[in-house]
Short mmCIF file of C-alpha atoms in Angstrom, two decimals:
data_model
loop_
_atom_site.label_atom_id
_atom_site.label_comp_id
_atom_site.label_asym_id
_atom_site.label_seq_id
_atom_site.Cartn_x
_atom_site.Cartn_y
_atom_site.Cartn_z
CA MET A 13 0.09 0.05 0.22
CA SER A 14 1.16 3.28 -0.80
CA GLU A 15 2.19 6.28 2.01
CA ILE A 16 -0.56 8.20 -0.24
CA SER A 17 -3.22 5.85 0.50
CA HIS A 18 -2.13 5.52 4.45
CA ALA A 19 -2.30 8.97 4.54
CA VAL A 20 -6.35 9.01 2.83
CA LEU A 21 -6.77 6.17 5.84
CA ARG A 22 -5.37 7.65 8.73
CA HIS A 23 -6.12 11.47 7.99
CA GLU A 24 -9.04 13.60 7.01
CA PRO A 25 -8.24 14.19 2.89
CA PRO A 26 -7.25 17.60 2.42
CA ALA A 27 -9.56 20.31 1.04
CA GLY A 28 -10.15 21.53 -2.14
CA ARG A 29 -10.77 20.12 -5.68
CA ILE A 30 -8.58 18.81 -8.69
CA GLN A 31 -9.60 18.93 -12.51
CA ARG A 32 -9.62 15.22 -13.70
CA PHE A 33 -11.39 15.20 -17.11
CA THR A 34 -11.23 18.63 -19.28
CA TRP A 35 -14.35 20.04 -20.85
CA THR A 36 -13.01 18.54 -24.58
CA GLU A 37 -13.01 14.81 -22.27
CA ARG A 38 -16.14 14.96 -21.13
CA LEU A 39 -17.49 15.94 -24.61
CA MET A 40 -15.24 13.07 -26.15
CA HIS A 41 -17.02 10.57 -23.36
CA TRP A 42 -20.40 11.71 -23.70
CA TYR A 43 -20.52 11.93 -27.59
CA THR A 44 -19.40 8.49 -27.81
CA ALA A 45 -21.67 7.20 -24.88
CA VAL A 46 -24.47 8.49 -27.11
CA THR A 47 -23.71 7.28 -30.06
CA TYR A 48 -23.27 3.90 -28.40
CA ILE A 49 -26.56 4.08 -26.92
CA TYR A 50 -28.12 4.70 -30.37
CA CYS A 51 -26.13 1.88 -31.89
CA GLY A 52 -27.01 -0.57 -28.96
CA ILE A 53 -30.72 0.08 -28.90
CA SER A 54 -30.76 -0.01 -32.74
CA GLY A 55 -28.70 -3.48 -32.85
CA LEU A 56 -30.86 -5.14 -30.35
CA ALA A 57 -33.99 -3.89 -32.00
CA PHE A 58 -32.71 -5.84 -35.25
CA PHE A 59 -31.09 -8.73 -33.01
CA SER A 60 -34.50 -10.41 -32.40
CA PRO A 61 -38.27 -9.89 -33.08
CA HIS A 62 -39.11 -9.65 -29.19
CA LEU A 63 -36.68 -6.38 -29.33
CA TYR A 64 -37.94 -4.90 -32.49
CA TRP A 65 -40.11 -2.49 -30.59
CA MET A 66 -37.19 -0.55 -29.39
CA ALA A 67 -36.67 0.54 -32.97
CA LEU A 68 -39.90 2.65 -32.71
CA LEU A 69 -37.84 4.76 -29.73
CA LEU A 70 -35.37 5.79 -32.70
CA GLY A 71 -38.24 6.99 -35.03
CA GLY A 72 -39.00 3.16 -36.53
CA ALA A 73 -37.53 0.67 -38.03
CA PRO A 74 -36.57 2.20 -41.59
CA SER A 75 -34.86 5.15 -39.88
CA ALA A 76 -32.94 3.13 -37.35
CA ARG A 77 -31.59 0.79 -40.25
CA VAL A 78 -30.50 3.70 -42.21
CA TRP A 79 -28.98 5.25 -39.18
CA HIS A 80 -27.51 2.46 -37.51
CA PRO A 81 -24.35 2.17 -39.30
CA ILE A 82 -23.64 5.82 -39.83
CA VAL A 83 -23.97 6.20 -36.18
CA GLY A 84 -21.74 3.33 -35.56
CA LEU A 85 -18.89 4.99 -37.72
CA GLY A 86 -19.31 7.92 -35.27
CA PHE A 87 -19.06 5.88 -32.33
CA VAL A 88 -15.79 3.89 -33.61
CA ALA A 89 -14.48 7.71 -34.24
CA GLY A 90 -15.22 8.51 -30.75
CA ILE A 91 -13.17 5.26 -29.56
CA PHE A 92 -9.98 6.34 -31.53
CA TRP A 93 -10.51 10.07 -30.38
CA MET A 94 -10.55 8.56 -27.08
CA HIS A 95 -7.64 6.52 -27.98
CA HIS A 96 -5.71 9.70 -29.07
CA CYS A 97 -6.46 11.50 -25.74
CA TRP A 98 -5.73 8.90 -23.33
CA ALA A 99 -3.65 6.26 -24.73
CA ARG A 100 -0.93 7.16 -22.37
CA ASP A 101 -2.93 6.93 -19.08
CA LEU A 102 -4.37 3.31 -20.60
CA THR A 103 -1.40 1.53 -20.95
CA LEU A 104 -0.66 -1.49 -18.50
CA ASP A 105 2.27 -1.07 -16.48
CA GLU A 106 3.60 -3.47 -13.64
CA ASP A 107 1.61 -2.04 -10.86
CA ASP A 108 -1.51 -2.73 -13.11
CA ARG A 109 -0.67 -6.50 -13.16
CA LEU A 110 -0.32 -6.93 -9.80
CA TRP A 111 -3.57 -5.08 -9.20
CA LEU A 112 -5.10 -7.42 -11.49
CA LYS A 113 -3.51 -10.27 -9.48
CA ASN A 114 -5.04 -8.96 -6.39
CA VAL A 115 -8.72 -7.66 -7.80
CA LYS A 116 -10.12 -9.79 -5.09
CA TYR A 117 -9.31 -6.95 -2.57
CA TYR A 118 -11.24 -4.67 -5.24
CA ILE A 119 -14.20 -6.50 -5.22
CA LYS A 120 -14.13 -6.37 -1.25
CA ASN A 121 -13.79 -2.67 -1.42
CA GLU A 122 -10.46 -3.35 0.32
CA ASP A 123 -8.65 -0.45 -1.93
CA GLU A 124 -5.53 0.19 0.86
CA LYS A 125 -4.29 -3.27 -0.01
CA LEU A 126 -3.89 -2.67 -3.71
CA PRO A 127 -0.75 -1.23 -5.58
CA PRO A 128 -1.39 2.28 -6.41
CA GLN A 129 -3.06 3.19 -9.80
CA GLY A 130 -2.92 6.00 -12.04
CA LYS A 131 -5.44 8.41 -13.95
CA TYR A 132 -7.29 5.03 -14.44
CA ASP A 133 -7.23 1.47 -12.57
CA ALA A 134 -6.23 -1.83 -14.35
CA GLY A 135 -9.97 -2.66 -14.58
CA GLN A 136 -10.71 0.40 -16.51
CA LYS A 137 -7.94 -0.30 -18.50
CA ILE A 138 -8.80 -3.61 -19.39
CA TYR A 139 -12.30 -2.55 -20.36
CA TYR A 140 -11.24 0.28 -22.89
CA TRP A 141 -8.92 -2.64 -24.82
CA VAL A 142 -12.06 -4.65 -24.67
CA MET A 143 -13.88 -1.92 -25.98
CA LEU A 144 -11.60 -0.88 -28.70
CA GLY A 145 -11.01 -4.41 -29.88
CA ALA A 146 -14.70 -5.11 -30.42
CA SER A 147 -15.56 -1.92 -31.68
CA ILE A 148 -12.81 -2.76 -34.54
CA LEU A 149 -14.59 -6.21 -34.70
CA LEU A 150 -17.73 -4.33 -35.00
CA ILE A 151 -16.82 -1.55 -37.85
CA LEU A 152 -15.14 -4.54 -40.05
CA THR A 153 -17.91 -7.01 -39.85
CA GLY A 154 -20.52 -4.22 -40.00
CA PHE A 155 -18.97 -3.06 -43.31
CA PHE A 156 -19.51 -6.19 -45.28
CA MET A 157 -23.30 -6.46 -43.44
CA TRP A 158 -23.73 -3.05 -44.80
CA TYR A 159 -22.30 -3.63 -48.28
CA PRO A 160 -22.94 -7.41 -48.90
CA GLU A 161 -22.65 -6.97 -52.41
CA ILE A 162 -18.80 -6.43 -52.40
CA LEU A 163 -18.25 -9.93 -51.58
CA SER A 164 -18.19 -11.87 -54.26
CA ARG A 165 -20.86 -14.82 -54.96
CA SER A 166 -17.88 -17.83 -54.12
CA MET A 167 -17.81 -15.67 -50.66
CA HIS A 168 -21.09 -15.58 -49.70
CA TRP A 169 -20.87 -18.06 -47.02
CA ALA A 170 -18.95 -15.80 -45.15
CA LEU A 171 -21.65 -14.06 -44.38
CA PRO A 172 -23.40 -15.59 -41.52
CA ILE A 173 -20.14 -16.08 -39.85
CA LEU A 174 -19.53 -11.98 -40.02
CA VAL A 175 -23.38 -11.69 -38.21
CA PHE A 176 -22.21 -13.80 -35.79
CA PHE A 177 -18.96 -12.12 -34.65
CA HIS A 178 -20.95 -8.86 -35.20
CA ALA A 179 -23.32 -10.03 -32.58
CA VAL A 180 -21.08 -11.53 -30.04
CA ALA A 181 -18.81 -8.11 -30.21
CA ALA A 182 -22.18 -6.14 -29.86
CA LEU A 183 -22.90 -8.17 -26.90
CA LEU A 184 -19.38 -7.78 -25.39
CA THR A 185 -19.64 -4.32 -25.60
CA ILE A 186 -23.20 -4.15 -23.93
CA GLY A 187 -21.89 -6.25 -21.03
CA GLY A 188 -18.33 -4.35 -20.75
CA VAL A 189 -20.66 -1.07 -20.81
CA MET A 190 -23.19 -2.22 -17.97
CA ILE A 191 -20.16 -3.13 -15.85
CA HIS A 192 -19.08 0.51 -16.59
CA ILE A 193 -22.02 2.08 -15.55
CA TYR A 194 -22.67 0.23 -12.40
CA MET A 195 -19.13 0.99 -11.27
CA SER A 196 -19.30 4.48 -12.04
CA VAL A 197 -22.44 5.26 -10.48
CA SER A 198 -22.54 2.63 -7.33
CA ASN A 199 -19.09 0.92 -6.43
CA VAL A 200 -16.48 4.00 -6.92
CA PRO A 201 -19.08 7.03 -6.05
CA GLY A 202 -17.69 10.46 -7.43
CA SER A 203 -16.81 8.72 -10.82
CA LEU A 204 -19.91 9.95 -12.62
CA LYS A 205 -19.75 13.48 -11.09
CA ALA A 206 -16.19 13.79 -11.81
CA MET A 207 -17.56 12.89 -15.74
CA THR A 208 -20.23 15.58 -15.57
CA GLU A 209 -18.27 18.06 -13.70
CA GLY A 210 -14.95 17.84 -14.33
CA HIS A 211 -13.60 17.59 -10.85
CA VAL A 212 -12.72 15.30 -7.89
CA SER A 213 -11.98 15.90 -4.28
CA ARG A 214 -8.36 15.50 -3.46
CA GLY A 215 -9.04 12.75 -0.90
CA TRP A 216 -11.23 10.85 -3.66
CA ALA A 217 -7.81 11.42 -6.23
CA MET A 218 -5.43 10.18 -3.37
CA LEU A 219 -7.73 6.91 -2.44
CA HIS A 220 -8.46 5.99 -6.08
CA ALA A 221 -5.43 7.23 -8.42
CA PRO A 222 -2.83 8.13 -6.25
CA LYS A 223 -0.17 8.04 -8.83
CA TRP A 224 -1.97 10.30 -10.89
CA TYR A 225 -2.52 12.44 -8.20
CA ALA A 226 1.00 12.71 -6.90
CA ARG A 227 1.68 13.63 -11.03
CA ILE A 228 -0.93 16.55 -11.09
CA THR A 229 -0.12 18.07 -7.91
CA ALA A 230 3.88 17.85 -8.63
CA ARG A 231 3.12 20.52 -11.56
CA GLU A 232 1.40 22.81 -8.45
CA PRO A 233 2.93 26.10 -7.99
CA ARG A 234 4.40 25.80 -4.68
#
């Protein structure tokens, strides 16, 4: 356990708030979230007849059919926008690998037994890389589903396989997003507020992202 985490547990957190996400980062996150929700709802509507009613939420099936691949391109663009901005903070390091080996303490809310984490913990990093990989798979398979005529007649046997992997990637992202929302809203209080208002308390940063906090405060004027 880091000295910073010890300080959080033994003492009252220092007053004041620090910026966790800039306006651009929040815009990027919510833009990607909105485009994902549209693709998720319209995709589920086409996935099963029992869910077809969901297309009505988007203006009807014909409209959803037209916009699903177009908004999908926007979602993938948002994912790569995130990658451009956050790649450095999303790279796994030795502390992350140790964190993953001791993830049981995270599940039990015993964060003080975990190695210090940067701006994002190892779980958030794994979530991001899964989303990035699934998004690439979605765009590749979705492209041929959107323009099946590109495939030669001898390759039409591949279409059901592409549809299968498109569905698998979509379900993987749905599961990941559900966990992401639960963790942000319920398991790590303050995360959602940080993504809406941009700031966290110094105590929150010292407890959940001590390496990031140390990096940020080192830049503050003395």
